[in-house]
Amino acid sequence: MDSPRYSKSWLVTTGIARGLLGTETGERLPTIEEYCGIFDCSRGVIQKALATLQDSGAAELDIQGKRGTFLKSKDEAGLFKSAGLKFITGSMPAPLNIHLAGLASGICQAMGQCPVPFTFAFVQGGKNRVDALSRGVYDFVVVTESTARISVAENPHLEIAFPLAESEYSQPYMLYLNRPGLFELEPGMSIAADPTSTDQWELTRLLCKDKQVELVERPYLSASIAFLSGEVDAVIYRGDLDIALNDLYPLPFTMEKRISNKEVSVVPISPIKLNNMQLPVVMANRKKYGMAGVIKRYLKSDLVAHIQRQVIGMQMAPRFF
């Protein structure tokens, strides 16, 4: 590819190459006009990009007039080179429990089949990951379907690329209250939540609705510690809070005050309220045309789910590094 790097011609050629990587042989390609709309450029730029990919041997196209243009064959190594992909970067929450460790292991093992190196960034807070995706920091992020739907509504250039349909994001959220025998928040109580953790934040606001409850902003892990130290009366957390913190802090965790299990009420949250908060989905940025297809080609849902189940069942050690 002889076009200057980051020129319009180069950007269009790399974009089309990414699109072809996720296209199966025999599939119909977008028309010249459609490509012009996608890349906001002239017909000549598109025609030059397609010719470049064919001349290099990266792709062979079958032009059938009014029926359209179809991908006849492709050389994946050549397309990866033309796409300018040196590595692929994804992001998901830190694997602080066995479900997330299994999910991270499945994704890493699946992406290990990709010809270019894969790197993972573990970032807490779905909003933080989505914001980074929007800025082009990552090629894809993993969030819940609930977070993804909220994010796409706010950022039209983002998309839900595909669900990891057979996997489970993490354990369900539970409501922890520092008074035994309670089943819901009561007026005058305080609850900690992380505004960057989209699901936890939305769920907390839902349970606080129409109640005189103080909402205290804390990062996700700090919210749980605030609860256990007695700083706040309640918190919403995924899974067993005690086990999670014991795993995170293997040495005795010292606090001026530590609530005992006898003082805590653990309340399951209605499945209706948890709707779409258990399904992991992959999000991509439409501005990186074709990237969703590249990721989907290697990130097979059934393989990710199989490895996650093995890790959860202690049949396989986590492998995400």
PDB file of C-alpha atoms in Angstrom:
ATOM      1  CA  MET A   1       0.000   0.000   0.000  1.00  0.00           C
ATOM      2  CA  ASP A   2       1.790   3.124  -1.216  1.00  0.00           C
ATOM      3  CA  SER A   3      -0.638   5.785   0.053  1.00  0.00           C
ATOM      4  CA  PRO A   4       0.825   8.042   2.777  1.00  0.00           C
ATOM      5  CA  ARG A   5      -0.105   6.790   6.239  1.00  0.00           C
ATOM      6  CA  TYR A   6      -3.283   8.445   7.604  1.00  0.00           C
ATOM      7  CA  SER A   7      -4.179   9.936   4.217  1.00  0.00           C
ATOM      8  CA  LYS A   8      -7.831   9.550   3.206  1.00  0.00           C
ATOM      9  CA  SER A   9      -6.878   6.848   0.709  1.00  0.00           C
ATOM     10  CA  TRP A  10      -4.914   4.937   3.363  1.00  0.00           C
ATOM     11  CA  LEU A  11      -7.712   5.191   5.931  1.00  0.00           C
ATOM     12  CA  VAL A  12     -10.306   3.941   3.439  1.00  0.00           C
ATOM     13  CA  THR A  13      -8.108   1.051   2.291  1.00  0.00           C
ATOM     14  CA  THR A  14      -7.406  -0.075   5.860  1.00  0.00           C
ATOM     15  CA  GLY A  15     -11.105   0.202   6.693  1.00  0.00           C
ATOM     16  CA  ILE A  16     -12.221  -1.867   3.702  1.00  0.00           C
ATOM     17  CA  ALA A  17      -9.520  -4.442   4.496  1.00  0.00           C
ATOM     18  CA  ARG A  18     -10.914  -4.785   8.041  1.00  0.00           C
ATOM     19  CA  GLY A  19     -14.378  -5.209   6.592  1.00  0.00           C
ATOM     20  CA  LEU A  20     -13.175  -7.961   4.256  1.00  0.00           C
ATOM     21  CA  LEU A  21     -11.519  -9.805   7.144  1.00  0.00           C
ATOM     22  CA  GLY A  22     -14.949 -10.250   8.708  1.00  0.00           C
ATOM     23  CA  THR A  23     -16.608 -11.134   5.384  1.00  0.00           C
ATOM     24  CA  GLU A  24     -17.118 -14.722   4.283  1.00  0.00           C
ATOM     25  CA  THR A  25     -16.169 -15.829   0.802  1.00  0.00           C
ATOM     26  CA  GLY A  26     -19.204 -15.519  -1.478  1.00  0.00           C
ATOM     27  CA  GLU A  27     -20.775 -12.683   0.510  1.00  0.00           C
ATOM     28  CA  ARG A  28     -21.921  -9.527  -1.242  1.00  0.00           C
ATOM     29  CA  LEU A  29     -19.942  -6.362  -0.492  1.00  0.00           C
ATOM     30  CA  PRO A  30     -21.359  -2.865  -0.041  1.00  0.00           C
ATOM     31  CA  THR A  31     -21.864  -0.910  -3.249  1.00  0.00           C
ATOM     32  CA  ILE A  32     -19.502   1.922  -4.200  1.00  0.00           C
ATOM     33  CA  GLU A  33     -22.200   4.383  -3.100  1.00  0.00           C
ATOM     34  CA  GLU A  34     -22.578   2.608   0.240  1.00  0.00           C
ATOM     35  CA  TYR A  35     -18.826   2.661   0.788  1.00  0.00           C
ATOM     36  CA  CYS A  36     -18.827   6.386  -0.068  1.00  0.00           C
ATOM     37  CA  GLY A  37     -21.407   6.967   2.661  1.00  0.00           C
ATOM     38  CA  ILE A  38     -19.498   4.872   5.195  1.00  0.00           C
ATOM     39  CA  PHE A  39     -16.171   6.620   4.640  1.00  0.00           C
ATOM     40  CA  ASP A  40     -17.476  10.033   3.528  1.00  0.00           C
ATOM     41  CA  CYS A  41     -15.343  10.102   0.401  1.00  0.00           C
ATOM     42  CA  SER A  42     -15.552  10.095  -3.411  1.00  0.00           C
ATOM     43  CA  ARG A  43     -16.101   7.110  -5.693  1.00  0.00           C
ATOM     44  CA  GLY A  44     -12.533   7.451  -6.931  1.00  0.00           C
ATOM     45  CA  VAL A  45     -11.082   6.891  -3.448  1.00  0.00           C
ATOM     46  CA  ILE A  46     -13.197   3.736  -3.008  1.00  0.00           C
ATOM     47  CA  GLN A  47     -12.301   2.390  -6.433  1.00  0.00           C
ATOM     48  CA  LYS A  48      -8.613   3.014  -5.777  1.00  0.00           C
ATOM     49  CA  ALA A  49      -8.811   1.214  -2.401  1.00  0.00           C
ATOM     50  CA  LEU A  50     -10.522  -1.843  -3.911  1.00  0.00           C
ATOM     51  CA  ALA A  51      -7.980  -1.923  -6.752  1.00  0.00           C
ATOM     52  CA  THR A  52      -5.101  -1.698  -4.266  1.00  0.00           C
ATOM     53  CA  LEU A  53      -6.412  -4.679  -2.276  1.00  0.00           C
ATOM     54  CA  GLN A  54      -6.882  -6.718  -5.444  1.00  0.00           C
ATOM     55  CA  ASP A  55      -3.496  -5.779  -6.946  1.00  0.00           C
ATOM     56  CA  SER A  56      -1.734  -6.784  -3.716  1.00  0.00           C
ATOM     57  CA  GLY A  57      -3.441 -10.190  -3.774  1.00  0.00           C
ATOM     58  CA  ALA A  58      -5.161  -9.542  -0.433  1.00  0.00           C
ATOM     59  CA  ALA A  59      -8.609 -10.023  -1.995  1.00  0.00           C
ATOM     60  CA  GLU A  60     -10.161 -11.202  -5.226  1.00  0.00           C
ATOM     61  CA  LEU A  61     -13.524  -9.688  -6.088  1.00  0.00           C
ATOM     62  CA  ASP A  62     -16.260 -11.002  -8.369  1.00  0.00           C
ATOM     63  CA  ILE A  63     -18.042  -8.047 -10.004  1.00  0.00           C
ATOM     64  CA  GLN A  64     -21.472  -9.107 -11.287  1.00  0.00           C
ATOM     65  CA  GLY A  65     -22.925  -5.845 -12.563  1.00  0.00           C
ATOM     66  CA  LYS A  66     -26.346  -5.065 -11.133  1.00  0.00           C
ATOM     67  CA  ARG A  67     -26.160  -8.087  -8.808  1.00  0.00           C
ATOM     68  CA  GLY A  68     -23.290  -6.399  -7.018  1.00  0.00           C
ATOM     69  CA  THR A  69     -19.731  -7.270  -6.076  1.00  0.00           C
ATOM     70  CA  PHE A  70     -18.894 -10.429  -4.141  1.00  0.00           C
ATOM     71  CA  LEU A  71     -15.816 -11.609  -2.262  1.00  0.00           C
ATOM     72  CA  LYS A  72     -14.385 -14.423  -4.377  1.00  0.00           C
ATOM     73  CA  SER A  73     -11.324 -15.193  -2.239  1.00  0.00           C
ATOM     74  CA  LYS A  74      -9.073 -13.552   0.300  1.00  0.00           C
ATOM     75  CA  ASP A  75      -5.609 -13.837   1.773  1.00  0.00           C
ATOM     76  CA  GLU A  76      -6.023 -13.191   5.493  1.00  0.00           C
ATOM     77  CA  ALA A  77      -2.340 -12.431   6.056  1.00  0.00           C
ATOM     78  CA  GLY A  78      -2.468  -9.885   3.246  1.00  0.00           C
ATOM     79  CA  LEU A  79      -5.674  -8.337   4.585  1.00  0.00           C
ATOM     80  CA  PHE A  80      -4.252  -8.035   8.104  1.00  0.00           C
ATOM     81  CA  LYS A  81      -1.237  -6.270   6.627  1.00  0.00           C
ATOM     82  CA  SER A  82      -3.437  -3.969   4.539  1.00  0.00           C
ATOM     83  CA  ALA A  83      -5.686  -3.295   7.537  1.00  0.00           C
ATOM     84  CA  GLY A  84      -2.739  -1.949   9.509  1.00  0.00           C
ATOM     85  CA  LEU A  85      -3.639  -4.113  12.528  1.00  0.00           C
ATOM     86  CA  LYS A  86      -0.540  -4.550  14.697  1.00  0.00           C
ATOM     87  CA  PHE A  87      -2.593  -5.713  17.690  1.00  0.00           C
ATOM     88  CA  ILE A  88      -6.177  -5.814  18.976  1.00  0.00           C
ATOM     89  CA  THR A  89      -7.095  -4.399  22.380  1.00  0.00           C
ATOM     90  CA  GLY A  90     -10.162  -5.216  24.449  1.00  0.00           C
ATOM     91  CA  SER A  91     -11.371  -4.238  27.908  1.00  0.00           C
ATOM     92  CA  MET A  92     -13.569  -5.838  30.573  1.00  0.00           C
ATOM     93  CA  PRO A  93     -13.923  -5.551  34.357  1.00  0.00           C
ATOM     94  CA  ALA A  94     -11.161  -6.854  36.600  1.00  0.00           C
ATOM     95  CA  PRO A  95     -11.578 -10.631  37.113  1.00  0.00           C
ATOM     96  CA  LEU A  96     -12.284 -10.328  40.836  1.00  0.00           C
ATOM     97  CA  ASN A  97     -14.551 -13.389  41.021  1.00  0.00           C
ATOM     98  CA  ILE A  98     -14.624 -16.824  39.438  1.00  0.00           C
ATOM     99  CA  HIS A  99     -17.248 -15.918  36.831  1.00  0.00           C
ATOM    100  CA  LEU A 100     -15.267 -12.942  35.541  1.00  0.00           C
ATOM    101  CA  ALA A 101     -12.024 -14.922  35.714  1.00  0.00           C
ATOM    102  CA  GLY A 102     -13.663 -17.597  33.570  1.00  0.00           C
ATOM    103  CA  LEU A 103     -15.017 -15.028  31.130  1.00  0.00           C
ATOM    104  CA  ALA A 104     -11.606 -13.350  30.820  1.00  0.00           C
ATOM    105  CA  SER A 105      -9.959 -16.743  30.285  1.00  0.00           C
ATOM    106  CA  GLY A 106     -12.420 -17.658  27.542  1.00  0.00           C
ATOM    107  CA  ILE A 107     -11.956 -14.367  25.706  1.00  0.00           C
ATOM    108  CA  CYS A 108      -8.158 -14.523  25.923  1.00  0.00           C
ATOM    109  CA  GLN A 109      -8.038 -18.131  24.710  1.00  0.00           C
ATOM    110  CA  ALA A 110     -10.407 -17.388  21.822  1.00  0.00           C
ATOM    111  CA  MET A 111      -8.556 -14.249  20.752  1.00  0.00           C
ATOM    112  CA  GLY A 112      -5.317 -16.223  20.924  1.00  0.00           C
ATOM    113  CA  GLN A 113      -6.378 -17.728  17.570  1.00  0.00           C
ATOM    114  CA  CYS A 114      -6.084 -14.280  15.938  1.00  0.00           C
ATOM    115  CA  PRO A 115      -2.929 -13.773  13.827  1.00  0.00           C
ATOM    116  CA  VAL A 116      -2.127 -10.456  15.512  1.00  0.00           C
ATOM    117  CA  PRO A 117      -1.365 -10.079  19.251  1.00  0.00           C
ATOM    118  CA  PHE A 118      -4.279  -9.486  21.618  1.00  0.00           C
ATOM    119  CA  THR A 119      -4.018  -7.341  24.744  1.00  0.00           C
ATOM    120  CA  PHE A 120      -6.583  -6.984  27.526  1.00  0.00           C
ATOM    121  CA  ALA A 121      -7.127  -4.014  29.821  1.00  0.00           C
ATOM    122  CA  PHE A 122      -9.056  -4.688  33.030  1.00  0.00           C
ATOM    123  CA  VAL A 123     -11.027  -1.543  33.861  1.00  0.00           C
ATOM    124  CA  GLN A 124     -13.700  -1.196  36.528  1.00  0.00           C
ATOM    125  CA  GLY A 125     -16.902   0.643  35.644  1.00  0.00           C
ATOM    126  CA  GLY A 126     -18.815  -0.067  32.445  1.00  0.00           C
ATOM    127  CA  LYS A 127     -19.100   3.671  31.803  1.00  0.00           C
ATOM    128  CA  ASN A 128     -15.308   4.021  31.936  1.00  0.00           C
ATOM    129  CA  ARG A 129     -14.841   1.230  29.391  1.00  0.00           C
ATOM    130  CA  VAL A 130     -17.525   2.606  27.074  1.00  0.00           C
ATOM    131  CA  ASP A 131     -16.068   6.128  27.248  1.00  0.00           C
ATOM    132  CA  ALA A 132     -12.648   4.736  26.287  1.00  0.00           C
ATOM    133  CA  LEU A 133     -14.192   2.782  23.408  1.00  0.00           C
ATOM    134  CA  SER A 134     -15.883   5.962  22.203  1.00  0.00           C
ATOM    135  CA  ARG A 135     -12.496   7.740  22.183  1.00  0.00           C
ATOM    136  CA  GLY A 136     -10.918   4.905  20.192  1.00  0.00           C
ATOM    137  CA  VAL A 137      -8.707   3.649  23.039  1.00  0.00           C
ATOM    138  CA  TYR A 138      -9.952   0.046  22.668  1.00  0.00           C
ATOM    139  CA  ASP A 139     -11.083  -2.005  19.686  1.00  0.00           C
ATOM    140  CA  PHE A 140     -13.867  -3.584  21.751  1.00  0.00           C
ATOM    141  CA  VAL A 141     -15.193  -3.702  25.302  1.00  0.00           C
ATOM    142  CA  VAL A 142     -17.224  -6.257  27.230  1.00  0.00           C
ATOM    143  CA  VAL A 143     -20.199  -4.990  29.237  1.00  0.00           C
ATOM    144  CA  THR A 144     -23.650  -6.280  30.130  1.00  0.00           C
ATOM    145  CA  GLU A 145     -26.496  -6.026  27.641  1.00  0.00           C
ATOM    146  CA  SER A 146     -28.172  -3.528  29.979  1.00  0.00           C
ATOM    147  CA  THR A 147     -25.126  -1.230  30.009  1.00  0.00           C
ATOM    148  CA  ALA A 148     -24.694  -1.632  26.248  1.00  0.00           C
ATOM    149  CA  ARG A 149     -28.259  -0.582  25.467  1.00  0.00           C
ATOM    150  CA  ILE A 150     -27.957   2.543  27.622  1.00  0.00           C
ATOM    151  CA  SER A 151     -24.577   3.363  26.046  1.00  0.00           C
ATOM    152  CA  VAL A 152     -25.733   2.929  22.438  1.00  0.00           C
ATOM    153  CA  ALA A 153     -28.715   5.204  23.097  1.00  0.00           C
ATOM    154  CA  GLU A 154     -26.295   7.895  24.305  1.00  0.00           C
ATOM    155  CA  ASN A 155     -23.560   7.245  21.710  1.00  0.00           C
ATOM    156  CA  PRO A 156     -24.969   6.425  18.237  1.00  0.00           C
ATOM    157  CA  HIS A 157     -21.486   5.722  16.826  1.00  0.00           C
ATOM    158  CA  LEU A 158     -21.177   2.757  19.208  1.00  0.00           C
ATOM    159  CA  GLU A 159     -22.781  -0.607  18.531  1.00  0.00           C
ATOM    160  CA  ILE A 160     -23.528  -3.939  20.148  1.00  0.00           C
ATOM    161  CA  ALA A 161     -21.343  -6.147  17.951  1.00  0.00           C
ATOM    162  CA  PHE A 162     -22.659  -9.462  19.283  1.00  0.00           C
ATOM    163  CA  PRO A 163     -23.617 -11.177  22.562  1.00  0.00           C
ATOM    164  CA  LEU A 164     -21.548 -13.852  24.276  1.00  0.00           C
ATOM    165  CA  ALA A 165     -24.799 -15.739  24.377  1.00  0.00           C
ATOM    166  CA  GLU A 166     -23.854 -18.843  26.363  1.00  0.00           C
ATOM    167  CA  SER A 167     -21.733 -17.070  28.977  1.00  0.00           C
ATOM    168  CA  GLU A 168     -22.709 -15.381  32.228  1.00  0.00           C
ATOM    169  CA  TYR A 169     -21.314 -11.943  33.013  1.00  0.00           C
ATOM    170  CA  SER A 170     -20.998 -12.496  36.755  1.00  0.00           C
ATOM    171  CA  GLN A 171     -23.053 -13.485  39.787  1.00  0.00           C
ATOM    172  CA  PRO A 172     -26.376 -11.643  40.234  1.00  0.00           C
ATOM    173  CA  TYR A 173     -26.510  -8.457  42.275  1.00  0.00           C
ATOM    174  CA  MET A 174     -27.639  -8.750  45.901  1.00  0.00           C
ATOM    175  CA  LEU A 175     -28.794  -6.011  48.279  1.00  0.00           C
ATOM    176  CA  TYR A 176     -26.786  -5.947  51.516  1.00  0.00           C
ATOM    177  CA  LEU A 177     -28.339  -4.210  54.529  1.00  0.00           C
ATOM    178  CA  ASN A 178     -26.598  -3.704  57.885  1.00  0.00           C
ATOM    179  CA  ARG A 179     -29.642  -4.671  59.943  1.00  0.00           C
ATOM    180  CA  PRO A 180     -30.850  -8.275  60.367  1.00  0.00           C
ATOM    181  CA  GLY A 181     -34.381  -9.087  59.299  1.00  0.00           C
ATOM    182  CA  LEU A 182     -34.766  -6.266  56.779  1.00  0.00           C
ATOM    183  CA  PHE A 183     -35.941  -6.909  53.224  1.00  0.00           C
ATOM    184  CA  GLU A 184     -35.679  -3.430  51.730  1.00  0.00           C
ATOM    185  CA  LEU A 185     -34.172  -0.001  52.179  1.00  0.00           C
ATOM    186  CA  GLU A 186     -35.821   2.129  54.848  1.00  0.00           C
ATOM    187  CA  PRO A 187     -36.067   5.936  55.116  1.00  0.00           C
ATOM    188  CA  GLY A 188     -32.989   7.517  56.670  1.00  0.00           C
ATOM    189  CA  MET A 189     -30.601   4.818  55.494  1.00  0.00           C
ATOM    190  CA  SER A 190     -27.532   5.459  53.318  1.00  0.00           C
ATOM    191  CA  ILE A 191     -26.303   3.372  50.399  1.00  0.00           C
ATOM    192  CA  ALA A 192     -23.027   3.536  48.470  1.00  0.00           C
ATOM    193  CA  ALA A 193     -22.806   3.111  44.692  1.00  0.00           C
ATOM    194  CA  ASP A 194     -20.423   3.764  41.815  1.00  0.00           C
ATOM    195  CA  PRO A 195     -21.787   6.141  39.117  1.00  0.00           C
ATOM    196  CA  THR A 196     -19.343   4.647  36.592  1.00  0.00           C
ATOM    197  CA  SER A 197     -20.722   1.142  37.228  1.00  0.00           C
ATOM    198  CA  THR A 198     -23.792   1.637  35.050  1.00  0.00           C
ATOM    199  CA  ASP A 199     -25.791  -1.385  36.217  1.00  0.00           C
ATOM    200  CA  GLN A 200     -25.074  -0.962  39.924  1.00  0.00           C
ATOM    201  CA  TRP A 201     -25.835   2.756  39.723  1.00  0.00           C
ATOM    202  CA  GLU A 202     -29.120   2.302  37.837  1.00  0.00           C
ATOM    203  CA  LEU A 203     -30.189  -0.541  40.121  1.00  0.00           C
ATOM    204  CA  THR A 204     -29.362   1.479  43.237  1.00  0.00           C
ATOM    205  CA  ARG A 205     -31.329   4.472  41.972  1.00  0.00           C
ATOM    206  CA  LEU A 206     -34.261   2.175  41.173  1.00  0.00           C
ATOM    207  CA  LEU A 207     -34.322   0.705  44.694  1.00  0.00           C
ATOM    208  CA  CYS A 208     -33.975   4.183  46.218  1.00  0.00           C
ATOM    209  CA  LYS A 209     -36.819   5.659  44.171  1.00  0.00           C
ATOM    210  CA  ASP A 210     -39.455   7.462  46.239  1.00  0.00           C
ATOM    211  CA  LYS A 211     -37.526   6.705  49.458  1.00  0.00           C
ATOM    212  CA  GLN A 212     -35.708   9.149  51.681  1.00  0.00           C
ATOM    213  CA  VAL A 213     -32.354   7.419  51.316  1.00  0.00           C
ATOM    214  CA  GLU A 214     -28.921   9.045  51.055  1.00  0.00           C
ATOM    215  CA  LEU A 215     -26.979   7.961  47.968  1.00  0.00           C
ATOM    216  CA  VAL A 216     -23.216   8.081  48.595  1.00  0.00           C
ATOM    217  CA  GLU A 217     -20.894   7.957  45.573  1.00  0.00           C
ATOM    218  CA  ARG A 218     -17.975   5.556  45.914  1.00  0.00           C
ATOM    219  CA  PRO A 219     -15.935   3.439  43.459  1.00  0.00           C
ATOM    220  CA  TYR A 220     -17.348  -0.100  43.183  1.00  0.00           C
ATOM    221  CA  LEU A 221     -14.938  -1.830  45.587  1.00  0.00           C
ATOM    222  CA  SER A 222     -14.808   1.163  47.917  1.00  0.00           C
ATOM    223  CA  ALA A 223     -18.614   1.031  48.131  1.00  0.00           C
ATOM    224  CA  SER A 224     -18.471  -2.491  49.538  1.00  0.00           C
ATOM    225  CA  ILE A 225     -15.748  -1.525  52.006  1.00  0.00           C
ATOM    226  CA  ALA A 226     -17.794   1.507  53.070  1.00  0.00           C
ATOM    227  CA  PHE A 227     -20.630  -0.886  53.876  1.00  0.00           C
ATOM    228  CA  LEU A 228     -18.511  -3.376  55.818  1.00  0.00           C
ATOM    229  CA  SER A 229     -16.829  -0.587  57.787  1.00  0.00           C
ATOM    230  CA  GLY A 230     -20.197   0.851  58.807  1.00  0.00           C
ATOM    231  CA  GLU A 231     -19.795   4.098  56.851  1.00  0.00           C
ATOM    232  CA  VAL A 232     -23.045   3.381  54.972  1.00  0.00           C
ATOM    233  CA  ASP A 233     -26.052   1.206  55.741  1.00  0.00           C
ATOM    234  CA  ALA A 234     -26.379  -0.629  52.434  1.00  0.00           C
ATOM    235  CA  VAL A 235     -24.717  -1.601  49.181  1.00  0.00           C
ATOM    236  CA  ILE A 236     -25.583  -3.558  46.050  1.00  0.00           C
ATOM    237  CA  TYR A 237     -22.881  -6.062  45.125  1.00  0.00           C
ATOM    238  CA  ARG A 238     -22.516  -9.005  42.754  1.00  0.00           C
ATOM    239  CA  GLY A 239     -22.399 -12.345  44.580  1.00  0.00           C
ATOM    240  CA  ASP A 240     -21.059 -13.058  48.066  1.00  0.00           C
ATOM    241  CA  LEU A 241     -19.514  -9.883  49.441  1.00  0.00           C
ATOM    242  CA  ASP A 242     -17.554 -11.625  52.201  1.00  0.00           C
ATOM    243  CA  ILE A 243     -16.020 -14.190  49.859  1.00  0.00           C
ATOM    244  CA  ALA A 244     -15.173 -11.525  47.299  1.00  0.00           C
ATOM    245  CA  LEU A 245     -13.290  -9.382  49.797  1.00  0.00           C
ATOM    246  CA  ASN A 246     -11.529 -12.377  51.342  1.00  0.00           C
ATOM    247  CA  ASP A 247     -10.320 -13.328  47.850  1.00  0.00           C
ATOM    248  CA  LEU A 248      -9.253  -9.762  47.158  1.00  0.00           C
ATOM    249  CA  TYR A 249      -7.550  -9.296  50.530  1.00  0.00           C
ATOM    250  CA  PRO A 250      -6.045 -12.663  51.572  1.00  0.00           C
ATOM    251  CA  LEU A 251      -4.416 -11.041  54.602  1.00  0.00           C
ATOM    252  CA  PRO A 252      -6.654  -9.920  57.486  1.00  0.00           C
ATOM    253  CA  PHE A 253      -8.412  -6.756  56.401  1.00  0.00           C
ATOM    254  CA  THR A 254      -8.298  -4.263  59.229  1.00  0.00           C
ATOM    255  CA  MET A 255     -11.046  -1.735  59.820  1.00  0.00           C
ATOM    256  CA  GLU A 256     -11.897   0.423  62.765  1.00  0.00           C
ATOM    257  CA  LYS A 257     -15.295  -1.255  62.634  1.00  0.00           C
ATOM    258  CA  ARG A 258     -16.271  -4.446  60.843  1.00  0.00           C
ATOM    259  CA  ILE A 259     -19.890  -5.532  60.508  1.00  0.00           C
ATOM    260  CA  SER A 260     -20.338  -9.184  61.354  1.00  0.00           C
ATOM    261  CA  ASN A 261     -22.371 -11.575  59.213  1.00  0.00           C
ATOM    262  CA  LYS A 262     -24.986 -11.746  61.964  1.00  0.00           C
ATOM    263  CA  GLU A 263     -25.709  -8.042  61.504  1.00  0.00           C
ATOM    264  CA  VAL A 264     -26.229  -8.302  57.750  1.00  0.00           C
ATOM    265  CA  SER A 265     -29.359  -9.004  55.732  1.00  0.00           C
ATOM    266  CA  VAL A 266     -28.699 -10.308  52.211  1.00  0.00           C
ATOM    267  CA  VAL A 267     -31.697  -9.687  49.956  1.00  0.00           C
ATOM    268  CA  PRO A 268     -31.993 -11.204  46.457  1.00  0.00           C
ATOM    269  CA  ILE A 269     -33.091  -8.665  43.860  1.00  0.00           C
ATOM    270  CA  SER A 270     -36.060  -9.425  41.602  1.00  0.00           C
ATOM    271  CA  PRO A 271     -34.994 -11.024  38.275  1.00  0.00           C
ATOM    272  CA  ILE A 272     -37.158  -8.418  36.526  1.00  0.00           C
ATOM    273  CA  LYS A 273     -35.013  -5.632  37.976  1.00  0.00           C
ATOM    274  CA  LEU A 274     -31.883  -7.573  36.938  1.00  0.00           C
ATOM    275  CA  ASN A 275     -33.092  -7.862  33.353  1.00  0.00           C
ATOM    276  CA  ASN A 276     -30.172  -7.891  30.849  1.00  0.00           C
ATOM    277  CA  MET A 277     -27.577  -7.478  33.624  1.00  0.00           C
ATOM    278  CA  GLN A 278     -26.273 -11.057  33.344  1.00  0.00           C
ATOM    279  CA  LEU A 279     -25.648 -11.320  29.601  1.00  0.00           C
ATOM    280  CA  PRO A 280     -22.154 -10.202  28.454  1.00  0.00           C
ATOM    281  CA  VAL A 281     -22.001  -8.458  25.097  1.00  0.00           C
ATOM    282  CA  VAL A 282     -19.185  -7.147  22.932  1.00  0.00           C
ATOM    283  CA  MET A 283     -19.355  -3.485  21.940  1.00  0.00           C
ATOM    284  CA  ALA A 284     -17.440  -1.860  19.077  1.00  0.00           C
ATOM    285  CA  ASN A 285     -17.037   1.609  17.593  1.00  0.00           C
ATOM    286  CA  ARG A 286     -18.657   2.134  14.175  1.00  0.00           C
ATOM    287  CA  LYS A 287     -15.896   4.628  13.340  1.00  0.00           C
ATOM    288  CA  LYS A 288     -13.481   1.680  13.204  1.00  0.00           C
ATOM    289  CA  TYR A 289     -15.315   0.171  10.247  1.00  0.00           C
ATOM    290  CA  GLY A 290     -15.090  -3.609  10.039  1.00  0.00           C
ATOM    291  CA  MET A 291     -13.572  -4.080  13.503  1.00  0.00           C
ATOM    292  CA  ALA A 292     -16.689  -5.779  14.881  1.00  0.00           C
ATOM    293  CA  GLY A 293     -16.517  -8.380  12.126  1.00  0.00           C
ATOM    294  CA  VAL A 294     -12.822  -9.066  12.768  1.00  0.00           C
ATOM    295  CA  ILE A 295     -13.463  -9.631  16.479  1.00  0.00           C
ATOM    296  CA  LYS A 296     -16.515 -11.809  15.859  1.00  0.00           C
ATOM    297  CA  ARG A 297     -14.481 -13.998  13.510  1.00  0.00           C
ATOM    298  CA  TYR A 298     -12.246 -15.118  16.390  1.00  0.00           C
ATOM    299  CA  LEU A 299     -14.250 -14.488  19.539  1.00  0.00           C
ATOM    300  CA  LYS A 300     -16.506 -17.548  19.319  1.00  0.00           C
ATOM    301  CA  SER A 301     -19.319 -17.503  21.884  1.00  0.00           C
ATOM    302  CA  ASP A 302     -19.400 -21.274  22.342  1.00  0.00           C
ATOM    303  CA  LEU A 303     -15.656 -21.479  23.037  1.00  0.00           C
ATOM    304  CA  VAL A 304     -15.774 -18.578  25.523  1.00  0.00           C
ATOM    305  CA  ALA A 305     -18.712 -20.200  27.352  1.00  0.00           C
ATOM    306  CA  HIS A 306     -17.013 -23.621  27.426  1.00  0.00           C
ATOM    307  CA  ILE A 307     -13.854 -22.205  28.994  1.00  0.00           C
ATOM    308  CA  GLN A 308     -15.834 -20.093  31.481  1.00  0.00           C
ATOM    309  CA  ARG A 309     -17.710 -23.215  32.643  1.00  0.00           C
ATOM    310  CA  GLN A 310     -14.446 -25.108  33.030  1.00  0.00           C
ATOM    311  CA  VAL A 311     -12.951 -22.354  35.179  1.00  0.00           C
ATOM    312  CA  ILE A 312     -16.090 -22.049  37.327  1.00  0.00           C
ATOM    313  CA  GLY A 313     -16.147 -25.861  37.747  1.00  0.00           C
ATOM    314  CA  MET A 314     -12.478 -25.874  38.817  1.00  0.00           C
ATOM    315  CA  GLN A 315     -11.588 -28.055  35.810  1.00  0.00           C
ATOM    316  CA  MET A 316      -9.234 -25.392  34.464  1.00  0.00           C
ATOM    317  CA  ALA A 317      -7.110 -22.717  36.064  1.00  0.00           C
ATOM    318  CA  PRO A 318      -7.831 -19.145  34.934  1.00  0.00           C
ATOM    319  CA  ARG A 319      -5.591 -18.107  32.042  1.00  0.00           C
ATOM    320  CA  PHE A 320      -5.930 -14.482  31.090  1.00  0.00           C
ATOM    321  CA  PHE A 321      -2.328 -13.292  31.126  1.00  0.00           C
TER     322      PHE A 321
END
